[in-house]
PDB file of C-alpha atoms in Angstrom:
ATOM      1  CA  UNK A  11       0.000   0.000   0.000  1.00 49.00           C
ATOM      2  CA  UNK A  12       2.812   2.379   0.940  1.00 45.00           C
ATOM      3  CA  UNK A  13       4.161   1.505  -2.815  1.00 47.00           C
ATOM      4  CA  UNK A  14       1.056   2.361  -4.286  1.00 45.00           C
ATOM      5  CA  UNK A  15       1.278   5.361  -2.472  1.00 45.00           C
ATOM      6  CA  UNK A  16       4.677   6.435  -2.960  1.00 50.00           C
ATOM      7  CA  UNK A  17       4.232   5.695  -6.833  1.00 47.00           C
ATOM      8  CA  UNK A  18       1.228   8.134  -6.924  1.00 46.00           C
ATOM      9  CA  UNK A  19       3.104  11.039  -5.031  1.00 49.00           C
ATOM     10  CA  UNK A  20       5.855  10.472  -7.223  1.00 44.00           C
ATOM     11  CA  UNK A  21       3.429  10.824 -10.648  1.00 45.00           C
ATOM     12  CA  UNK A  22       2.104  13.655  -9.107  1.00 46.00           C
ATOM     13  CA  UNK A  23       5.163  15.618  -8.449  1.00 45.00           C
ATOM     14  CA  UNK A  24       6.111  14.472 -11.974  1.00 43.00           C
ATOM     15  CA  UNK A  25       3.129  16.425 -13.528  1.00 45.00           C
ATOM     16  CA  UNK A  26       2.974  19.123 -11.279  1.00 46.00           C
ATOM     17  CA  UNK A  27       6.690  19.984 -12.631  1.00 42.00           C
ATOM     18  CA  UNK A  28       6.104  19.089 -16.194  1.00 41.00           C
ATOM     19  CA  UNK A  29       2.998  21.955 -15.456  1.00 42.00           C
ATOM     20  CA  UNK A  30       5.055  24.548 -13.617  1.00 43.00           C
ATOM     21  CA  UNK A  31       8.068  23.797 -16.711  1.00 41.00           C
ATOM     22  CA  UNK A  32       5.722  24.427 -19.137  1.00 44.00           C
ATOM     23  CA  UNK A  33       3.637  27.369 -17.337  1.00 46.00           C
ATOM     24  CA  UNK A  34       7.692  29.124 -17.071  1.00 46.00           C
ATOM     25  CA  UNK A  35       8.216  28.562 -21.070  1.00 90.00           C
ATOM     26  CA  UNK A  36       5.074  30.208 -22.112  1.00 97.00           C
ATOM     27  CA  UNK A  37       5.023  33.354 -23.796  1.00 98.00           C
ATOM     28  CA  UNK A  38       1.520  35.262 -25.149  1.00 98.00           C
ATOM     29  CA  UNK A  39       1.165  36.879 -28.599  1.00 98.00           C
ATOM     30  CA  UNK A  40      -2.041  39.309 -28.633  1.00 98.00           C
ATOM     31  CA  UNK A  41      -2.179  39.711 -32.198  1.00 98.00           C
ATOM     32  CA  UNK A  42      -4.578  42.884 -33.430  1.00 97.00           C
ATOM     33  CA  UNK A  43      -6.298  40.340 -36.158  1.00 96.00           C
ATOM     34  CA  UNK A  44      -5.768  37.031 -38.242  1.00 97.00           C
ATOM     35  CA  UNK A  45      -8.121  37.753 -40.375  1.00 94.00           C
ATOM     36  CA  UNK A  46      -5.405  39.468 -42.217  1.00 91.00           C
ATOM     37  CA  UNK A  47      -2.995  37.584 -43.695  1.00 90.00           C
ATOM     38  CA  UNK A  48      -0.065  39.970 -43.405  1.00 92.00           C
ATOM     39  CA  UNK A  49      -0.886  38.849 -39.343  1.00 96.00           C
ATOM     40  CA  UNK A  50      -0.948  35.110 -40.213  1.00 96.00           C
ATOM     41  CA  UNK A  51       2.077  35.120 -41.110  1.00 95.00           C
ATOM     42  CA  UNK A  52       3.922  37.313 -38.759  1.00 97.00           C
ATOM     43  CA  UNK A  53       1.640  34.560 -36.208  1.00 98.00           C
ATOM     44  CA  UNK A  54       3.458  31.646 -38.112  1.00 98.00           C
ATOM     45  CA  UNK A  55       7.027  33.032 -37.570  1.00 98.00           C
ATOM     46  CA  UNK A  56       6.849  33.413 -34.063  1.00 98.00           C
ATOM     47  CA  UNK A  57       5.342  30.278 -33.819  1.00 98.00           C
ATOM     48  CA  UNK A  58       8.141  28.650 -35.977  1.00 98.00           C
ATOM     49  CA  UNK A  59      10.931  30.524 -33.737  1.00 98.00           C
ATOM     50  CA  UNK A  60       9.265  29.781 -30.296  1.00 98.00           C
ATOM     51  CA  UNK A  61       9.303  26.101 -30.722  1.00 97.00           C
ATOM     52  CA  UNK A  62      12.900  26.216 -32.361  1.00 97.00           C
ATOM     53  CA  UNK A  63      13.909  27.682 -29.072  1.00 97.00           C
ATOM     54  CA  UNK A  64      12.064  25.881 -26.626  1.00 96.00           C
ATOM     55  CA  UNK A  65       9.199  28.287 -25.864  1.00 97.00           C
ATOM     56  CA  UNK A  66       5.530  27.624 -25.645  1.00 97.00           C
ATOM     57  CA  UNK A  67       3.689  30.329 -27.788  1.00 98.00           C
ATOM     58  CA  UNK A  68       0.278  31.420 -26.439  1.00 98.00           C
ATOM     59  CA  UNK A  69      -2.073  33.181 -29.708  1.00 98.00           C
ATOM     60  CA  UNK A  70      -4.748  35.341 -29.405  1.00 98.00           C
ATOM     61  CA  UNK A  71      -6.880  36.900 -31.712  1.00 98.00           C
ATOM     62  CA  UNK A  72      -7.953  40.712 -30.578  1.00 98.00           C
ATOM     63  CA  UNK A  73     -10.292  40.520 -33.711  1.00 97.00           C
ATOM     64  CA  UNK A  74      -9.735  44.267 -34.099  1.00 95.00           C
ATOM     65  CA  UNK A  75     -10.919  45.312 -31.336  1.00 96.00           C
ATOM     66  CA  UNK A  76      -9.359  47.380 -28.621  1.00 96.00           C
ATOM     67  CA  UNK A  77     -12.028  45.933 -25.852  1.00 97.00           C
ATOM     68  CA  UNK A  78     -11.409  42.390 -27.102  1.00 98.00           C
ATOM     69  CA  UNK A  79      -7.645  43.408 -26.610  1.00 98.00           C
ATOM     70  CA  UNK A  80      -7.072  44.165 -23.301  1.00 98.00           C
ATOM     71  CA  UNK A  81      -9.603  41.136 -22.654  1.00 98.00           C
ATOM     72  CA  UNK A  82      -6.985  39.165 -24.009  1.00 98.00           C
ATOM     73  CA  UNK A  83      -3.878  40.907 -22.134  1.00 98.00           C
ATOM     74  CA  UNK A  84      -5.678  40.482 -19.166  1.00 98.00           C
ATOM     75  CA  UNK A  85      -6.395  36.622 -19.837  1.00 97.00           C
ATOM     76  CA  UNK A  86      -2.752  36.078 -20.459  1.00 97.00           C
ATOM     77  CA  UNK A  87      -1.715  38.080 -17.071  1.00 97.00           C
ATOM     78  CA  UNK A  88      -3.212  35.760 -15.228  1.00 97.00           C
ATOM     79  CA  UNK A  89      -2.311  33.057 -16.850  1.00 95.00           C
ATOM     80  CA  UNK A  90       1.269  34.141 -15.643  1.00 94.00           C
ATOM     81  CA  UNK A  91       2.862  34.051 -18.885  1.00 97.00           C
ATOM     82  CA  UNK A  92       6.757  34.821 -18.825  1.00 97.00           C
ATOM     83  CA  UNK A  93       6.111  37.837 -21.853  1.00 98.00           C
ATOM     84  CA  UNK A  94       4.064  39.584 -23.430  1.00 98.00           C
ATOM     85  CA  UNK A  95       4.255  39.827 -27.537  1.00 98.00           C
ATOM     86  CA  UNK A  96       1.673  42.587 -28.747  1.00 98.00           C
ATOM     87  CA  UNK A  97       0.957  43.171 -32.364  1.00 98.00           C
ATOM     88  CA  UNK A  98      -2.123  45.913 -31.312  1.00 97.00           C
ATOM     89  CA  UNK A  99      -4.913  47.245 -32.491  1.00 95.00           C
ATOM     90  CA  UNK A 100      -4.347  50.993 -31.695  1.00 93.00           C
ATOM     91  CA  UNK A 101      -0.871  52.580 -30.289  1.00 93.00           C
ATOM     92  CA  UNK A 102      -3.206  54.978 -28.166  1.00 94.00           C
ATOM     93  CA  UNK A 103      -5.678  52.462 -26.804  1.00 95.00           C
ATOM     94  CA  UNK A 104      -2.977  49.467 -26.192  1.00 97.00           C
ATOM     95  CA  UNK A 105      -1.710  51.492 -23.523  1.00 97.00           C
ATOM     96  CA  UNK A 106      -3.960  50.001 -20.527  1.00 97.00           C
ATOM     97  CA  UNK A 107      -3.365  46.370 -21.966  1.00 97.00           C
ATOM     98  CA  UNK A 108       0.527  47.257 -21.723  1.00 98.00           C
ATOM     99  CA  UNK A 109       0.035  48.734 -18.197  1.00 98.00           C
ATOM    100  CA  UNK A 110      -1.980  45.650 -16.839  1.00 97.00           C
ATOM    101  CA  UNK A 111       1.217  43.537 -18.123  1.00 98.00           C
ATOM    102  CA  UNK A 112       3.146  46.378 -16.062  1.00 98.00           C
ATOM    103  CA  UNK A 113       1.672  45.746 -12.977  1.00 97.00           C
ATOM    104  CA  UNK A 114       2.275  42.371 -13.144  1.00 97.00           C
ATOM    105  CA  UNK A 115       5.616  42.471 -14.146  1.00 97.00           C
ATOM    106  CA  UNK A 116       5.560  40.676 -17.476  1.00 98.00           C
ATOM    107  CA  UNK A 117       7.567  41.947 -19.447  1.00 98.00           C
ATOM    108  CA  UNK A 118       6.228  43.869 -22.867  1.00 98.00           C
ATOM    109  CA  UNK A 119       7.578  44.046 -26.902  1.00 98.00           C
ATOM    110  CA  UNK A 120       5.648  45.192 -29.455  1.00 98.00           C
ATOM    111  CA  UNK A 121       4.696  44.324 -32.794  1.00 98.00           C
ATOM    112  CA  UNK A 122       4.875  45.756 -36.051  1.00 94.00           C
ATOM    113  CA  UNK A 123       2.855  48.945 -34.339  1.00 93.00           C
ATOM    114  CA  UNK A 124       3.909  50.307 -31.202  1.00 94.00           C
ATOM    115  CA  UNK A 125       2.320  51.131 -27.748  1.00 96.00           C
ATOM    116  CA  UNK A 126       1.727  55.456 -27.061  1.00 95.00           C
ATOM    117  CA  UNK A 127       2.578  54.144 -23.392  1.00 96.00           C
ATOM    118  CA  UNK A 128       3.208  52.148 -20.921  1.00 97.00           C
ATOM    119  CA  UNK A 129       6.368  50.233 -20.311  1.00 97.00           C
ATOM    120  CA  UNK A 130       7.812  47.821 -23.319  1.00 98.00           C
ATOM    121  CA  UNK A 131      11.264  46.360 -23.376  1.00 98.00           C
ATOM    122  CA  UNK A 132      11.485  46.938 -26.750  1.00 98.00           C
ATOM    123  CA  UNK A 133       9.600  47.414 -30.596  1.00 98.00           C
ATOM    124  CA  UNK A 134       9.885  45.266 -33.636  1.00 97.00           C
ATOM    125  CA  UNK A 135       8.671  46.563 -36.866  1.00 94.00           C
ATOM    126  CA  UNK A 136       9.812  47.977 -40.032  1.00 91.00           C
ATOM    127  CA  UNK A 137      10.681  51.626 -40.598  1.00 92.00           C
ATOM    128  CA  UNK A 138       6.744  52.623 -41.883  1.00 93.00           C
ATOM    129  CA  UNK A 139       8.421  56.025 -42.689  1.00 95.00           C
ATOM    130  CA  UNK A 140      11.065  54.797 -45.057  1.00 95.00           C
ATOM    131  CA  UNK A 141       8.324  52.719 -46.443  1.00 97.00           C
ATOM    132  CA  UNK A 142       5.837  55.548 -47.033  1.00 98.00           C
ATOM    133  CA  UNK A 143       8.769  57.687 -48.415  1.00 98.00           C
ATOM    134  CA  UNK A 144       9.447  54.778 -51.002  1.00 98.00           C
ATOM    135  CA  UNK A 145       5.868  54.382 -52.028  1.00 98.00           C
ATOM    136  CA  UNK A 146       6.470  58.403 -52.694  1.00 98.00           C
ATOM    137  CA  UNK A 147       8.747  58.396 -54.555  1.00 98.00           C
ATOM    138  CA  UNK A 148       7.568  55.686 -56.933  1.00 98.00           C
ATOM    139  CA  UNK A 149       4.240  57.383 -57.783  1.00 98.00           C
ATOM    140  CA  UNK A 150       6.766  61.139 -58.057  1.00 98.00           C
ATOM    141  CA  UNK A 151       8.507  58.953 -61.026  1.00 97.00           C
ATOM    142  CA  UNK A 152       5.601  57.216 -62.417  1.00 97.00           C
ATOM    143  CA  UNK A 153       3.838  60.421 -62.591  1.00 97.00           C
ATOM    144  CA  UNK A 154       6.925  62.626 -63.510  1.00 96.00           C
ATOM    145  CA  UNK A 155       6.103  64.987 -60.868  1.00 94.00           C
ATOM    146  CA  UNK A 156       2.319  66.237 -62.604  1.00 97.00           C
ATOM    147  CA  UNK A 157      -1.209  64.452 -61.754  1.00 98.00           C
ATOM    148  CA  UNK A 158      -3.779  63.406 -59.385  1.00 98.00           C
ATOM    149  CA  UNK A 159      -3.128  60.929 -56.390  1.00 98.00           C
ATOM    150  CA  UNK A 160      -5.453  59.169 -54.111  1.00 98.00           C
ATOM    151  CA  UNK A 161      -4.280  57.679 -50.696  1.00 98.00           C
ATOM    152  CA  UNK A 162      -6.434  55.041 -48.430  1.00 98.00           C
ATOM    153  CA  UNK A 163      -5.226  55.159 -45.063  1.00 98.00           C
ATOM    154  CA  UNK A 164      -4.983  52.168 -42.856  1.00 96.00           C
ATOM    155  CA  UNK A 165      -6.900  52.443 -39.534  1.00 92.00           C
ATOM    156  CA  UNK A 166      -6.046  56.168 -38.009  1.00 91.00           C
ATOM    157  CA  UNK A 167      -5.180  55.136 -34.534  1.00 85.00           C
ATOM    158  CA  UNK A 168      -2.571  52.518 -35.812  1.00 90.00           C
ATOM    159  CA  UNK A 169       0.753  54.010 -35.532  1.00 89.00           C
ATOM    160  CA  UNK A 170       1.414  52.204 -38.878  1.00 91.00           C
ATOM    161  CA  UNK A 171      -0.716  54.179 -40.273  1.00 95.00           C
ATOM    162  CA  UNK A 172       0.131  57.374 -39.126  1.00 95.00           C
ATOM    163  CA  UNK A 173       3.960  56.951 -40.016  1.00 95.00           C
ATOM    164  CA  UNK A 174       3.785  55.008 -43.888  1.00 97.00           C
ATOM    165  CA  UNK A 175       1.137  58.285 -44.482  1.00 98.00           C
ATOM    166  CA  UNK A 176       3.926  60.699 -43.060  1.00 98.00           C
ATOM    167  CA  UNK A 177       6.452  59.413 -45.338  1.00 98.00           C
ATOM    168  CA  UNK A 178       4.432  59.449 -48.268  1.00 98.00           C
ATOM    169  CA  UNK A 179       3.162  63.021 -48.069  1.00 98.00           C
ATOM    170  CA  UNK A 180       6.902  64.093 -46.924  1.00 98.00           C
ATOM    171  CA  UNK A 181       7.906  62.712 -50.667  1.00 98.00           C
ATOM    172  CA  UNK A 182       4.666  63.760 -52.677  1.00 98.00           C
ATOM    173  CA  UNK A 183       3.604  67.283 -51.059  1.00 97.00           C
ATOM    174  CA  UNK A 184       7.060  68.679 -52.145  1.00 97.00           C
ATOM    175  CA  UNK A 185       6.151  67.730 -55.600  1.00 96.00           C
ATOM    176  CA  UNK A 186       3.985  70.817 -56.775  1.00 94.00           C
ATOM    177  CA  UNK A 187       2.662  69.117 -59.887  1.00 96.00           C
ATOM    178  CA  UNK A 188       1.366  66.434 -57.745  1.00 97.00           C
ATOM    179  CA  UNK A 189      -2.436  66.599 -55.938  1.00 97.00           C
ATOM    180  CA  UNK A 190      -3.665  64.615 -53.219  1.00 98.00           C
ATOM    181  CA  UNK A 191      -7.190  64.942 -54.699  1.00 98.00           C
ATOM    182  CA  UNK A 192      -8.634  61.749 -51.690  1.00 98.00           C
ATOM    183  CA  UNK A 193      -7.475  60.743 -48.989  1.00 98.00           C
ATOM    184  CA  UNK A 194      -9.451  58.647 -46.737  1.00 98.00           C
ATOM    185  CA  UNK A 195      -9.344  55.691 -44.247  1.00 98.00           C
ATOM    186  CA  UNK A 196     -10.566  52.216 -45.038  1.00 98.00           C
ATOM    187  CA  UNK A 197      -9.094  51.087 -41.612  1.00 96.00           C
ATOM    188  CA  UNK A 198      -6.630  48.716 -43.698  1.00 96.00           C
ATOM    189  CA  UNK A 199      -9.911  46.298 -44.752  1.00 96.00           C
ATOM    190  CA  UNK A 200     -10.376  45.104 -48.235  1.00 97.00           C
ATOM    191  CA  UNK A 201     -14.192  45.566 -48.163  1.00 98.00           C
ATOM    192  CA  UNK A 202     -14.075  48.818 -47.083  1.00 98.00           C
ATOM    193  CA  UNK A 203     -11.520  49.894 -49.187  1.00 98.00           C
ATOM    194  CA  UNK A 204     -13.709  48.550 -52.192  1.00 98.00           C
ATOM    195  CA  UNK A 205     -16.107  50.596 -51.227  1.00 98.00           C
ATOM    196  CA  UNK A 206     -14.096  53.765 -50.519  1.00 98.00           C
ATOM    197  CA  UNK A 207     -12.706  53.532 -53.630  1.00 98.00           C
ATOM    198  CA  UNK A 208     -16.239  53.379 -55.344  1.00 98.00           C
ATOM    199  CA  UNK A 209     -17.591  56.575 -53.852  1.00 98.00           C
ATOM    200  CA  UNK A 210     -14.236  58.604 -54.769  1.00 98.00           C
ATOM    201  CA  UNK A 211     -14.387  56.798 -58.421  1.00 98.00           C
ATOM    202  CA  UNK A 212     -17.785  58.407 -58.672  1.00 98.00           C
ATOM    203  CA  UNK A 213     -16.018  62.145 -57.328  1.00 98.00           C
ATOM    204  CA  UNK A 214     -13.192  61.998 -58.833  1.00 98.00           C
ATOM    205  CA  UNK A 215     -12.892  62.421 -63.052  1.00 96.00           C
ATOM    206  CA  UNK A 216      -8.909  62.536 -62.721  1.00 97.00           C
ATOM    207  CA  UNK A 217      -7.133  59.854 -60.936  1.00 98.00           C
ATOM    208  CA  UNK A 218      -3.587  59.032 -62.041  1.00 98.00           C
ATOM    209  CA  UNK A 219      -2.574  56.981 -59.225  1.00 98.00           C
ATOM    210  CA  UNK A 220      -3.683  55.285 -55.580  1.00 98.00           C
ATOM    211  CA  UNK A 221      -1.473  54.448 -52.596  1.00 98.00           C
ATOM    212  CA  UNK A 222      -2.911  52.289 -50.017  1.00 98.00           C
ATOM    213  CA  UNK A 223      -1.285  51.724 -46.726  1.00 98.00           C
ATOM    214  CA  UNK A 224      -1.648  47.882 -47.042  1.00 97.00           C
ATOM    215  CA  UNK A 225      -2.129  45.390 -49.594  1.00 97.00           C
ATOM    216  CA  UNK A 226      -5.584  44.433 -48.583  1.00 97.00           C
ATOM    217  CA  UNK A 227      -6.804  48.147 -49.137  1.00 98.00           C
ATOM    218  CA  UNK A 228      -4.654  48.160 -52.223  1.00 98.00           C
ATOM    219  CA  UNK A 229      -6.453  44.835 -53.355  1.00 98.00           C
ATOM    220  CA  UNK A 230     -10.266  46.024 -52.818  1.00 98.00           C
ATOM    221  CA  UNK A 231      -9.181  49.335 -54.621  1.00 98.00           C
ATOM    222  CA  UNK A 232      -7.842  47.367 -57.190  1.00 98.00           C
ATOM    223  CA  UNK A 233     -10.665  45.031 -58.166  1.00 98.00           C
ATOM    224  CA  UNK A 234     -13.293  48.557 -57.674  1.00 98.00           C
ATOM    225  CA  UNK A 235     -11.249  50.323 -60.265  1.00 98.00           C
ATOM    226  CA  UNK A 236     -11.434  47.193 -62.567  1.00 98.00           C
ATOM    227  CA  UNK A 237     -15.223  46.972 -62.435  1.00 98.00           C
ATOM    228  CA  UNK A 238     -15.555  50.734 -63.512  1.00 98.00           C
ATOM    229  CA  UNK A 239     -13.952  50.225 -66.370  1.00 97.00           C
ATOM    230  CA  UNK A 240     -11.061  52.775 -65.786  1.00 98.00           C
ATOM    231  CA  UNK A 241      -7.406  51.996 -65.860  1.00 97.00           C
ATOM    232  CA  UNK A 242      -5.207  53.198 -62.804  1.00 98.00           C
ATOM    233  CA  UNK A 243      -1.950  51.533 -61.035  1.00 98.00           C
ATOM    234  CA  UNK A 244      -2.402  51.179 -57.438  1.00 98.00           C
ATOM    235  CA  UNK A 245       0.450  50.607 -55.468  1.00 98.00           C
ATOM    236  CA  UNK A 246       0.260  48.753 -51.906  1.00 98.00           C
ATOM    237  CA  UNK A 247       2.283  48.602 -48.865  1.00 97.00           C
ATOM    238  CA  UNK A 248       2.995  44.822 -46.665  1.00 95.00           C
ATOM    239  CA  UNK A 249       4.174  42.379 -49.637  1.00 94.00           C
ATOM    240  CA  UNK A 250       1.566  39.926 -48.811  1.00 92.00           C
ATOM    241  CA  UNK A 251       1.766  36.763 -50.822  1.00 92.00           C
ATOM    242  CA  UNK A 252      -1.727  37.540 -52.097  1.00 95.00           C
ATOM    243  CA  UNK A 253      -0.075  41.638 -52.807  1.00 96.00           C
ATOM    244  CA  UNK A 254       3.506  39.844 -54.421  1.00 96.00           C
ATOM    245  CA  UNK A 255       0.786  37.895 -56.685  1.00 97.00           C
ATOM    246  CA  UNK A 256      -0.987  40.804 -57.942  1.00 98.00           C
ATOM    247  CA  UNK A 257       1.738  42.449 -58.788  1.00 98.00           C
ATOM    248  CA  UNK A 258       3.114  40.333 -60.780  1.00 97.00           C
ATOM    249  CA  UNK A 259      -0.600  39.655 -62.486  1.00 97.00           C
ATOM    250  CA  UNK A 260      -0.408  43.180 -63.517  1.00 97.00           C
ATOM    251  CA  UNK A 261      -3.532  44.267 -61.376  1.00 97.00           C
ATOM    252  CA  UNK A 262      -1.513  45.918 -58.968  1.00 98.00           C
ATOM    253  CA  UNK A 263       1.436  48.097 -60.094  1.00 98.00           C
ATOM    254  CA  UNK A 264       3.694  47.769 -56.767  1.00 98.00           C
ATOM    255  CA  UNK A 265       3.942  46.982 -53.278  1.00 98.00           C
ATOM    256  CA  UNK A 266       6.506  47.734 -50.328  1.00 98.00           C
ATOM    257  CA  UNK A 267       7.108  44.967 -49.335  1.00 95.00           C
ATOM    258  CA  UNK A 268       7.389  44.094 -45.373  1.00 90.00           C
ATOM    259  CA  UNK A 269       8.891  40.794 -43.962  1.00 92.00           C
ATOM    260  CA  UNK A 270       5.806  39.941 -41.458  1.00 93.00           C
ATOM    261  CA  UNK A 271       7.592  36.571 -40.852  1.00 95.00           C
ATOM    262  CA  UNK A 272      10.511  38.072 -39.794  1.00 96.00           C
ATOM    263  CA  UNK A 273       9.314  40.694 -37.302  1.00 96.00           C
ATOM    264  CA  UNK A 274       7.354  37.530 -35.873  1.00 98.00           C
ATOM    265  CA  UNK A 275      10.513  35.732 -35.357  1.00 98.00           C
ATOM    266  CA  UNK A 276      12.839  38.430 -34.412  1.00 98.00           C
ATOM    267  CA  UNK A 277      10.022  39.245 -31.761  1.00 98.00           C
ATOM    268  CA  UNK A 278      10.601  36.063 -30.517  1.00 98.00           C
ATOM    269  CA  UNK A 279      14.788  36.484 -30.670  1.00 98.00           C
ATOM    270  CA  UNK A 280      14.031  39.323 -28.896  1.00 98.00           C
ATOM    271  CA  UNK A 281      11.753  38.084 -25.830  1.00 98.00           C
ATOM    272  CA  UNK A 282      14.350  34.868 -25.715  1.00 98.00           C
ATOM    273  CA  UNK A 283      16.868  37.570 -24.619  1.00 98.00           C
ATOM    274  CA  UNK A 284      14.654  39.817 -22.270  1.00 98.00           C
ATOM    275  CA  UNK A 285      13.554  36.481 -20.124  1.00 97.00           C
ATOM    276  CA  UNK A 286      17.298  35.654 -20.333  1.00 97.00           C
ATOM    277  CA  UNK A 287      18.571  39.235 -18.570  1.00 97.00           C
ATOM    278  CA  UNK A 288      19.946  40.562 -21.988  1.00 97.00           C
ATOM    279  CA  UNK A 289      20.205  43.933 -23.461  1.00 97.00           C
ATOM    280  CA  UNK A 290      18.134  44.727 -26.205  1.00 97.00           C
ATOM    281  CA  UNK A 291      17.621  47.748 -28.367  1.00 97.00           C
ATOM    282  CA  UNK A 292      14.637  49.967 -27.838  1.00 97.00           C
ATOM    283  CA  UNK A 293      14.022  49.985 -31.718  1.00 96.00           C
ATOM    284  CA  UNK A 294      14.498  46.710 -34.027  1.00 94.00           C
ATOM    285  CA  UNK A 295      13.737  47.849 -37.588  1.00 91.00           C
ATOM    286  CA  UNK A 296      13.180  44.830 -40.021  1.00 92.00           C
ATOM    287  CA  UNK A 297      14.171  45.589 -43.665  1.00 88.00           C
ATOM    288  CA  UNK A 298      11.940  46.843 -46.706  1.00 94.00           C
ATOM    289  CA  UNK A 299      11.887  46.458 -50.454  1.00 93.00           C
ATOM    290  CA  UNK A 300      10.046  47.534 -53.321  1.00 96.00           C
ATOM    291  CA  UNK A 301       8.003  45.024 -54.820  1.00 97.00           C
ATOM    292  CA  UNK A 302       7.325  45.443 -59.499  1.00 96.00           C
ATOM    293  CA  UNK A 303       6.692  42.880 -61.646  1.00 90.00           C
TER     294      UNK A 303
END
């Protein structure tokens, strides 16, 4: 009976370690939607680092949502989760999800857009400003400097946003030939930017070029344009596989292309070296490239 007994404590201590191992290895990613695919696949490369070193990798969907956000922060605090990876939703409204993994010292990196507060050890993404200034410059020399532009910005609390629309008008206002005749959010969405597009279609006689702050946007623009019978390049921003493909189809012109992958797994790199007492820059920018058939 003793043997029976001993045996049991024995299994029991067993799984109550393998538990506590495995509760110590995990790491959250909060991810602002997957029903983007530029997000799936930043998901899938900080999936495929975290179990090349060791880590479990706890996903959640935030669905877009700031509410649905924090929900999930706040499900992953007390969980106890070693870190905190946050792709969010809005840089202004991430701030109490980032403060709640403050106060429970967990530490915090960032995502592809970063927090407007709150503590984080450090932010992952690429250089949006460099990317909008590329994007720029392309439509300056497609349009040699004359004609009529139309932007659709991504959603206007996402910091992404903000900065790949800085860097395009820093490039395009300085062109005087060049007018921003739209510019309008379709909160980076293919739907809505389908019907954006539609309504400034029906405003707009002259229309030389669009910019879109992401591929999806650049996508639903894309197939709008087509159905009204008018030609005009759009160019894109994210290098989605779905964006690379259109490109080279011809129905869009170009897209800057981001490495979501790789600011998945260098989020991971980076969280490896937090939890292990390591320095690590404030900044991490992931390189960009232009994207033509």
């Amino acid at each position: 009976m003793r043997k029976l007994l001993t045996a049991a404590t024995v299994a029991a201590t067993a799984l109550l370690a393998t538990a506590n191992a495995q509760a110590a290895d995990t790491i959250a990613l909060v991810v602002s939607t997957l029903n983007n695919p530029f997000f799936v696949t930043l998901k899938n490369g900080a999936e495929t680092k975290a179990k090349a070193l060791g880590y479990n990798l706890l996903v959640l969907d935030s669905q877009n949502d700031p509410a649905k956000e924090l929900a999930n922060v706040e499900d992953v605090v007390n969980k106890k989760v070693k870190l905190l990876l946050v792709n969010p939703t809005d840089s202004d409204a991430v701030r109490s999800a980032v403060r709640s993994a403050n106060r429970a010292k967990i530490p915090v990196v960032t995502l592809d857009r970063s927090a407007n507060g709150g503590e984080v050890a450090s932010h992952i993404a690429s250089d949006n400003v460099a990317g909008g200034r590329m994007a720029g410059q392309l439509v300056v020399d497609m349009l040699k400097g004359q004609g009529a532009v139309v932007e659709l910005q991504g959603l206007p609390g996402a910091s992404a946003a903000r900065d790949r629309g800085k860097g395009f008008h820093e490039v395009v206002d300085k062109a005087s030939g060049l007018k921003v005749v739209a510019s309008q959010p379709a909160d980076f969405d293919r739907t809505k930017a389908l019907n954006v597009m539609e309504n400034i279609l029906q405003a707009q006689q002259k229309i030389d070029v669009v910019f879109a702050h992401n591929d999806e946007m650049a996508l639903g623009a894309a197939k709008a344009i087509q159905a009204s019978g008018r030609k005009i390049p759009v160019v894109g921003f994210d290098g989605t596989d779905e964006g690379v493909a259109a490109v080279n189809a011809g129905s869009l012109t170009a897209t800057v292309a981001q490495q979501a992958g790789l600011i998945g797994e260098k989020g991971v790199e980076t969280a490896d070296k937090v939890l292990k007492g390591e320095k690590v820059p404030a900044f991490t920018p992931v390189e960009l490239k232009m994207v033509t058939k």
